[in-house]
Amino acid sequence: MVRSPNGLANAVTVLLALVIAVDVFAVYAGLNIHALLGKLLSTTRRELAQGDDLYGLSGTLQLVCTLATAAVFIVWFHRVRVNAEGFARDMCTMNRAWAVGAWFVPIGNLWLPYRFAKEVWDASAQSTADGAWREVSHRRVTAWWTTWIAALAVDRVGASLYKNAETPQALQQATSVVMLSDLLDIAAAALGILFVRKLSRMQQVNPGS
């Protein structure tokens, strides 16, 4: 049975917008600590501690927002996958359980959700009343997924640099890389909103259908 994904889509949209806001705050906090590290001779311990606290707070907020968004996104992802069977079951080659499981497979989670999303996208393009075959470009799906994976990869590099930094200069470099990952995450969240809204609209059906 096809059920409207709009409620979940709205929730995901709000949460992704919150992710963007928190990432902007993280970039601000990163710029602040980066500047403080660049002028240590004139920076007081109190200023450095405050900058470090602000940076730590931004990281905590990012973690909380990411977990909340991921949970709701996966519920939405499962809903649109179930709906896709009602539009073009033969195009849904992966079991619906992968809507959840694909995100937790080591290494595989770098591409399985993307493959899954493309299947749902293609099947949902067949939701029109006239039954005509339609193909919809994957560019929106690909742009979102590529940017998100890039953000994850850069974040891993930044975290490793930060963990191993032993000098103020090394900390500055690590902070710069982490800020780049934040900027990529902002782009990924914005593209994610476009992906969620478009796919949800593709699954709109006439009342009673």
PDB file of C-alpha atoms in Angstrom:
ATOM      1  CA  MET A   1       0.000   0.000   0.000  1.00  0.00           C
ATOM      2  CA  VAL A   2       1.319   3.392  -1.023  1.00  0.00           C
ATOM      3  CA  ARG A   3       1.364   5.887   1.834  1.00  0.00           C
ATOM      4  CA  SER A   4       2.287   9.542   1.583  1.00  0.00           C
ATOM      5  CA  PRO A   5       5.896  10.190   2.660  1.00  0.00           C
ATOM      6  CA  ASN A   6       5.224  13.904   3.123  1.00  0.00           C
ATOM      7  CA  GLY A   7       5.124  13.946   6.919  1.00  0.00           C
ATOM      8  CA  LEU A   8       8.454  12.161   7.207  1.00  0.00           C
ATOM      9  CA  ALA A   9       9.879  14.247   4.358  1.00  0.00           C
ATOM     10  CA  ASN A  10       8.965  17.429   6.212  1.00  0.00           C
ATOM     11  CA  ALA A  11      10.628  16.135   9.372  1.00  0.00           C
ATOM     12  CA  VAL A  12      13.802  15.213   7.458  1.00  0.00           C
ATOM     13  CA  THR A  13      13.817  18.624   5.794  1.00  0.00           C
ATOM     14  CA  VAL A  14      13.635  20.422   9.135  1.00  0.00           C
ATOM     15  CA  LEU A  15      16.388  18.252  10.605  1.00  0.00           C
ATOM     16  CA  LEU A  16      18.661  18.738   7.596  1.00  0.00           C
ATOM     17  CA  ALA A  17      18.109  22.480   7.859  1.00  0.00           C
ATOM     18  CA  LEU A  18      19.134  22.207  11.510  1.00  0.00           C
ATOM     19  CA  VAL A  19      22.252  20.294  10.445  1.00  0.00           C
ATOM     20  CA  ILE A  20      23.126  23.185   8.139  1.00  0.00           C
ATOM     21  CA  ALA A  21      22.653  25.710  10.945  1.00  0.00           C
ATOM     22  CA  VAL A  22      24.831  23.702  13.331  1.00  0.00           C
ATOM     23  CA  ASP A  23      27.502  23.240  10.664  1.00  0.00           C
ATOM     24  CA  VAL A  24      27.577  27.005  10.119  1.00  0.00           C
ATOM     25  CA  PHE A  25      28.088  27.414  13.862  1.00  0.00           C
ATOM     26  CA  ALA A  26      30.878  24.811  13.718  1.00  0.00           C
ATOM     27  CA  VAL A  27      32.614  26.731  10.931  1.00  0.00           C
ATOM     28  CA  TYR A  28      32.401  29.901  13.040  1.00  0.00           C
ATOM     29  CA  ALA A  29      33.832  28.072  16.049  1.00  0.00           C
ATOM     30  CA  GLY A  30      36.565  26.612  13.846  1.00  0.00           C
ATOM     31  CA  LEU A  31      37.520  30.009  12.459  1.00  0.00           C
ATOM     32  CA  ASN A  32      37.655  31.355  16.008  1.00  0.00           C
ATOM     33  CA  ILE A  33      39.978  28.650  17.347  1.00  0.00           C
ATOM     34  CA  HIS A  34      42.067  28.829  14.168  1.00  0.00           C
ATOM     35  CA  ALA A  35      42.601  32.562  14.720  1.00  0.00           C
ATOM     36  CA  LEU A  36      43.442  32.080  18.400  1.00  0.00           C
ATOM     37  CA  LEU A  37      46.039  29.430  17.544  1.00  0.00           C
ATOM     38  CA  GLY A  38      47.597  31.824  15.076  1.00  0.00           C
ATOM     39  CA  LYS A  39      48.273  34.455  17.727  1.00  0.00           C
ATOM     40  CA  LEU A  40      49.177  32.430  20.797  1.00  0.00           C
ATOM     41  CA  LEU A  41      51.627  35.019  22.102  1.00  0.00           C
ATOM     42  CA  SER A  42      48.808  37.553  22.494  1.00  0.00           C
ATOM     43  CA  THR A  43      46.047  35.092  23.444  1.00  0.00           C
ATOM     44  CA  THR A  44      45.173  34.591  27.088  1.00  0.00           C
ATOM     45  CA  ARG A  45      44.492  31.170  28.593  1.00  0.00           C
ATOM     46  CA  ARG A  46      40.924  32.221  29.243  1.00  0.00           C
ATOM     47  CA  GLU A  47      40.370  33.164  25.586  1.00  0.00           C
ATOM     48  CA  LEU A  48      41.913  29.896  24.447  1.00  0.00           C
ATOM     49  CA  ALA A  49      39.783  27.903  26.898  1.00  0.00           C
ATOM     50  CA  GLN A  50      36.621  29.711  25.776  1.00  0.00           C
ATOM     51  CA  GLY A  51      37.481  29.070  22.134  1.00  0.00           C
ATOM     52  CA  ASP A  52      38.122  25.411  22.865  1.00  0.00           C
ATOM     53  CA  ASP A  53      34.817  25.109  24.756  1.00  0.00           C
ATOM     54  CA  LEU A  54      32.960  26.712  21.848  1.00  0.00           C
ATOM     55  CA  TYR A  55      34.611  24.336  19.398  1.00  0.00           C
ATOM     56  CA  GLY A  56      33.775  21.356  21.600  1.00  0.00           C
ATOM     57  CA  LEU A  57      30.153  22.485  21.887  1.00  0.00           C
ATOM     58  CA  SER A  58      29.831  22.706  18.118  1.00  0.00           C
ATOM     59  CA  GLY A  59      31.113  19.139  17.795  1.00  0.00           C
ATOM     60  CA  THR A  60      28.617  17.874  20.360  1.00  0.00           C
ATOM     61  CA  LEU A  61      25.729  19.634  18.623  1.00  0.00           C
ATOM     62  CA  GLN A  62      26.822  18.171  15.299  1.00  0.00           C
ATOM     63  CA  LEU A  63      26.819  14.661  16.734  1.00  0.00           C
ATOM     64  CA  VAL A  64      23.340  15.045  18.254  1.00  0.00           C
ATOM     65  CA  CYS A  65      21.879  16.528  15.058  1.00  0.00           C
ATOM     66  CA  THR A  66      23.501  13.879  12.887  1.00  0.00           C
ATOM     67  CA  LEU A  67      22.104  11.011  14.964  1.00  0.00           C
ATOM     68  CA  ALA A  68      18.604  12.499  15.064  1.00  0.00           C
ATOM     69  CA  THR A  69      18.616  13.231  11.337  1.00  0.00           C
ATOM     70  CA  ALA A  70      19.959   9.787  10.457  1.00  0.00           C
ATOM     71  CA  ALA A  71      17.214   8.056  12.448  1.00  0.00           C
ATOM     72  CA  VAL A  72      14.362   9.982  10.814  1.00  0.00           C
ATOM     73  CA  PHE A  73      15.976   9.832   7.364  1.00  0.00           C
ATOM     74  CA  ILE A  74      16.197   6.030   7.514  1.00  0.00           C
ATOM     75  CA  VAL A  75      12.530   5.788   8.500  1.00  0.00           C
ATOM     76  CA  TRP A  76      11.647   7.998   5.498  1.00  0.00           C
ATOM     77  CA  PHE A  77      13.985   5.967   3.278  1.00  0.00           C
ATOM     78  CA  HIS A  78      12.181   2.772   4.237  1.00  0.00           C
ATOM     79  CA  ARG A  79       8.796   4.377   3.613  1.00  0.00           C
ATOM     80  CA  VAL A  80       9.661   5.494   0.065  1.00  0.00           C
ATOM     81  CA  ARG A  81      11.141   2.050  -0.634  1.00  0.00           C
ATOM     82  CA  VAL A  82       7.902   0.333   0.410  1.00  0.00           C
ATOM     83  CA  ASN A  83       5.979   2.783  -1.767  1.00  0.00           C
ATOM     84  CA  ALA A  84       8.258   2.067  -4.727  1.00  0.00           C
ATOM     85  CA  GLU A  85       6.974  -1.519  -4.839  1.00  0.00           C
ATOM     86  CA  GLY A  86       3.524  -0.139  -5.560  1.00  0.00           C
ATOM     87  CA  PHE A  87       4.802   1.755  -8.598  1.00  0.00           C
ATOM     88  CA  ALA A  88       7.251  -0.671 -10.228  1.00  0.00           C
ATOM     89  CA  ARG A  89       7.916  -3.790  -8.162  1.00  0.00           C
ATOM     90  CA  ASP A  90      10.093  -5.370 -10.849  1.00  0.00           C
ATOM     91  CA  MET A  91      12.562  -2.482 -10.552  1.00  0.00           C
ATOM     92  CA  CYS A  92      13.067  -3.087  -6.831  1.00  0.00           C
ATOM     93  CA  THR A  93      15.757  -5.773  -6.961  1.00  0.00           C
ATOM     94  CA  MET A  94      17.031  -5.222  -3.401  1.00  0.00           C
ATOM     95  CA  ASN A  95      14.960  -6.404  -0.442  1.00  0.00           C
ATOM     96  CA  ARG A  96      13.218  -3.580   1.400  1.00  0.00           C
ATOM     97  CA  ALA A  97      15.145  -4.495   4.563  1.00  0.00           C
ATOM     98  CA  TRP A  98      18.220  -2.998   2.895  1.00  0.00           C
ATOM     99  CA  ALA A  99      16.633   0.437   3.312  1.00  0.00           C
ATOM    100  CA  VAL A 100      17.881   0.118   6.889  1.00  0.00           C
ATOM    101  CA  GLY A 101      20.590  -2.527   6.688  1.00  0.00           C
ATOM    102  CA  ALA A 102      22.571  -0.937   3.854  1.00  0.00           C
ATOM    103  CA  TRP A 103      23.670   1.901   6.142  1.00  0.00           C
ATOM    104  CA  PHE A 104      25.316  -0.476   8.622  1.00  0.00           C
ATOM    105  CA  VAL A 105      27.370  -2.699   6.306  1.00  0.00           C
ATOM    106  CA  PRO A 106      31.079  -1.888   6.673  1.00  0.00           C
ATOM    107  CA  ILE A 107      32.554  -0.614   3.383  1.00  0.00           C
ATOM    108  CA  GLY A 108      29.307  -1.528   1.634  1.00  0.00           C
ATOM    109  CA  ASN A 109      27.612   1.485   3.204  1.00  0.00           C
ATOM    110  CA  LEU A 110      29.743   3.664   0.925  1.00  0.00           C
ATOM    111  CA  TRP A 111      27.705   2.603  -2.115  1.00  0.00           C
ATOM    112  CA  LEU A 112      24.793   0.279  -1.190  1.00  0.00           C
ATOM    113  CA  PRO A 113      22.454   3.085  -0.017  1.00  0.00           C
ATOM    114  CA  TYR A 114      23.207   4.962  -3.249  1.00  0.00           C
ATOM    115  CA  ARG A 115      22.317   1.926  -5.362  1.00  0.00           C
ATOM    116  CA  PHE A 116      19.183   1.476  -3.274  1.00  0.00           C
ATOM    117  CA  ALA A 117      18.233   5.148  -3.678  1.00  0.00           C
ATOM    118  CA  LYS A 118      18.573   4.943  -7.467  1.00  0.00           C
ATOM    119  CA  GLU A 119      16.229   1.954  -7.594  1.00  0.00           C
ATOM    120  CA  VAL A 120      13.612   3.778  -5.528  1.00  0.00           C
ATOM    121  CA  TRP A 121      14.100   6.878  -7.674  1.00  0.00           C
ATOM    122  CA  ASP A 122      13.564   4.945 -10.924  1.00  0.00           C
ATOM    123  CA  ALA A 123      10.544   3.064  -9.597  1.00  0.00           C
ATOM    124  CA  SER A 124       8.957   6.249  -8.255  1.00  0.00           C
ATOM    125  CA  ALA A 125       9.199   7.872 -11.671  1.00  0.00           C
ATOM    126  CA  GLN A 126       6.489   5.403 -12.750  1.00  0.00           C
ATOM    127  CA  SER A 127       3.874   6.770 -10.353  1.00  0.00           C
ATOM    128  CA  THR A 128       1.996   8.731 -13.041  1.00  0.00           C
ATOM    129  CA  ALA A 129      -1.621   7.917 -13.799  1.00  0.00           C
ATOM    130  CA  ASP A 130      -1.164   7.255 -17.549  1.00  0.00           C
ATOM    131  CA  GLY A 131       1.248   4.391 -16.890  1.00  0.00           C
ATOM    132  CA  ALA A 132       3.762   5.608 -19.475  1.00  0.00           C
ATOM    133  CA  TRP A 133       7.397   4.634 -18.912  1.00  0.00           C
ATOM    134  CA  ARG A 134       9.494   7.520 -17.615  1.00  0.00           C
ATOM    135  CA  GLU A 135      13.154   7.950 -16.799  1.00  0.00           C
ATOM    136  CA  VAL A 136      14.293  10.665 -14.412  1.00  0.00           C
ATOM    137  CA  SER A 137      17.921  11.800 -14.283  1.00  0.00           C
ATOM    138  CA  HIS A 138      19.985  10.488 -11.366  1.00  0.00           C
ATOM    139  CA  ARG A 139      21.956  13.731 -11.126  1.00  0.00           C
ATOM    140  CA  ARG A 140      20.194  14.867  -7.968  1.00  0.00           C
ATOM    141  CA  VAL A 141      20.788  11.529  -6.254  1.00  0.00           C
ATOM    142  CA  THR A 142      24.406  11.377  -7.397  1.00  0.00           C
ATOM    143  CA  ALA A 143      25.192  14.962  -6.367  1.00  0.00           C
ATOM    144  CA  TRP A 144      23.807  14.382  -2.853  1.00  0.00           C
ATOM    145  CA  TRP A 145      25.589  11.053  -2.349  1.00  0.00           C
ATOM    146  CA  THR A 146      28.943  12.151  -3.788  1.00  0.00           C
ATOM    147  CA  THR A 147      29.042  15.291  -1.675  1.00  0.00           C
ATOM    148  CA  TRP A 148      28.072  13.424   1.479  1.00  0.00           C
ATOM    149  CA  ILE A 149      30.756  10.764   0.957  1.00  0.00           C
ATOM    150  CA  ALA A 150      33.306  13.523   0.297  1.00  0.00           C
ATOM    151  CA  ALA A 151      32.295  15.223   3.564  1.00  0.00           C
ATOM    152  CA  LEU A 152      32.761  11.956   5.464  1.00  0.00           C
ATOM    153  CA  ALA A 153      36.171  11.316   3.903  1.00  0.00           C
ATOM    154  CA  VAL A 154      37.479  14.810   4.624  1.00  0.00           C
ATOM    155  CA  ASP A 155      36.116  14.619   8.170  1.00  0.00           C
ATOM    156  CA  ARG A 156      38.047  11.379   8.766  1.00  0.00           C
ATOM    157  CA  VAL A 157      41.238  13.072   7.574  1.00  0.00           C
ATOM    158  CA  GLY A 158      40.585  16.110   9.773  1.00  0.00           C
ATOM    159  CA  ALA A 159      39.875  13.971  12.838  1.00  0.00           C
ATOM    160  CA  SER A 160      43.090  12.007  12.309  1.00  0.00           C
ATOM    161  CA  LEU A 161      45.142  15.188  11.919  1.00  0.00           C
ATOM    162  CA  TYR A 162      43.531  16.682  15.019  1.00  0.00           C
ATOM    163  CA  LYS A 163      44.221  13.560  17.085  1.00  0.00           C
ATOM    164  CA  ASN A 164      47.889  13.475  16.100  1.00  0.00           C
ATOM    165  CA  ALA A 165      48.559  17.237  16.189  1.00  0.00           C
ATOM    166  CA  GLU A 166      51.363  18.192  18.576  1.00  0.00           C
ATOM    167  CA  THR A 167      51.979  21.829  17.635  1.00  0.00           C
ATOM    168  CA  PRO A 168      49.755  24.920  17.240  1.00  0.00           C
ATOM    169  CA  GLN A 169      50.490  24.875  13.500  1.00  0.00           C
ATOM    170  CA  ALA A 170      49.383  21.249  13.235  1.00  0.00           C
ATOM    171  CA  LEU A 171      46.201  22.061  15.144  1.00  0.00           C
ATOM    172  CA  GLN A 172      45.510  24.928  12.760  1.00  0.00           C
ATOM    173  CA  GLN A 173      45.933  22.602   9.794  1.00  0.00           C
ATOM    174  CA  ALA A 174      43.616  20.027  11.335  1.00  0.00           C
ATOM    175  CA  THR A 175      41.027  22.706  12.081  1.00  0.00           C
ATOM    176  CA  SER A 176      41.159  23.901   8.475  1.00  0.00           C
ATOM    177  CA  VAL A 177      40.486  20.385   7.189  1.00  0.00           C
ATOM    178  CA  VAL A 178      37.606  19.893   9.631  1.00  0.00           C
ATOM    179  CA  MET A 179      36.101  23.207   8.517  1.00  0.00           C
ATOM    180  CA  LEU A 180      36.295  21.999   4.912  1.00  0.00           C
ATOM    181  CA  SER A 181      34.371  18.881   5.904  1.00  0.00           C
ATOM    182  CA  ASP A 182      31.773  21.113   7.610  1.00  0.00           C
ATOM    183  CA  LEU A 183      31.353  23.119   4.411  1.00  0.00           C
ATOM    184  CA  LEU A 184      30.961  19.926   2.398  1.00  0.00           C
ATOM    185  CA  ASP A 185      28.424  18.693   4.952  1.00  0.00           C
ATOM    186  CA  ILE A 186      26.445  21.908   4.508  1.00  0.00           C
ATOM    187  CA  ALA A 187      26.373  21.297   0.763  1.00  0.00           C
ATOM    188  CA  ALA A 188      25.422  17.632   1.271  1.00  0.00           C
ATOM    189  CA  ALA A 189      22.573  18.583   3.631  1.00  0.00           C
ATOM    190  CA  ALA A 190      21.243  21.144   1.146  1.00  0.00           C
ATOM    191  CA  LEU A 191      21.416  18.602  -1.691  1.00  0.00           C
ATOM    192  CA  GLY A 192      19.813  16.061   0.648  1.00  0.00           C
ATOM    193  CA  ILE A 193      16.829  18.353   1.121  1.00  0.00           C
ATOM    194  CA  LEU A 194      16.434  18.654  -2.658  1.00  0.00           C
ATOM    195  CA  PHE A 195      16.675  14.862  -3.007  1.00  0.00           C
ATOM    196  CA  VAL A 196      14.112  14.177  -0.278  1.00  0.00           C
ATOM    197  CA  ARG A 197      11.640  16.778  -1.546  1.00  0.00           C
ATOM    198  CA  LYS A 198      11.901  15.643  -5.180  1.00  0.00           C
ATOM    199  CA  LEU A 199      11.550  11.926  -4.433  1.00  0.00           C
ATOM    200  CA  SER A 200       8.615  12.574  -2.101  1.00  0.00           C
ATOM    201  CA  ARG A 201       6.888  14.606  -4.823  1.00  0.00           C
ATOM    202  CA  MET A 202       7.499  11.822  -7.326  1.00  0.00           C
ATOM    203  CA  GLN A 203       5.553   9.477  -5.048  1.00  0.00           C
ATOM    204  CA  GLN A 204       2.427  11.610  -4.898  1.00  0.00           C
ATOM    205  CA  VAL A 205      -0.587   9.688  -6.144  1.00  0.00           C
ATOM    206  CA  ASN A 206      -4.208  10.579  -6.665  1.00  0.00           C
ATOM    207  CA  PRO A 207      -6.539  10.054  -3.683  1.00  0.00           C
ATOM    208  CA  GLY A 208      -7.807   6.505  -3.588  1.00  0.00           C
ATOM    209  CA  SER A 209      -5.149   5.191  -5.953  1.00  0.00           C
TER     210      SER A 209
END
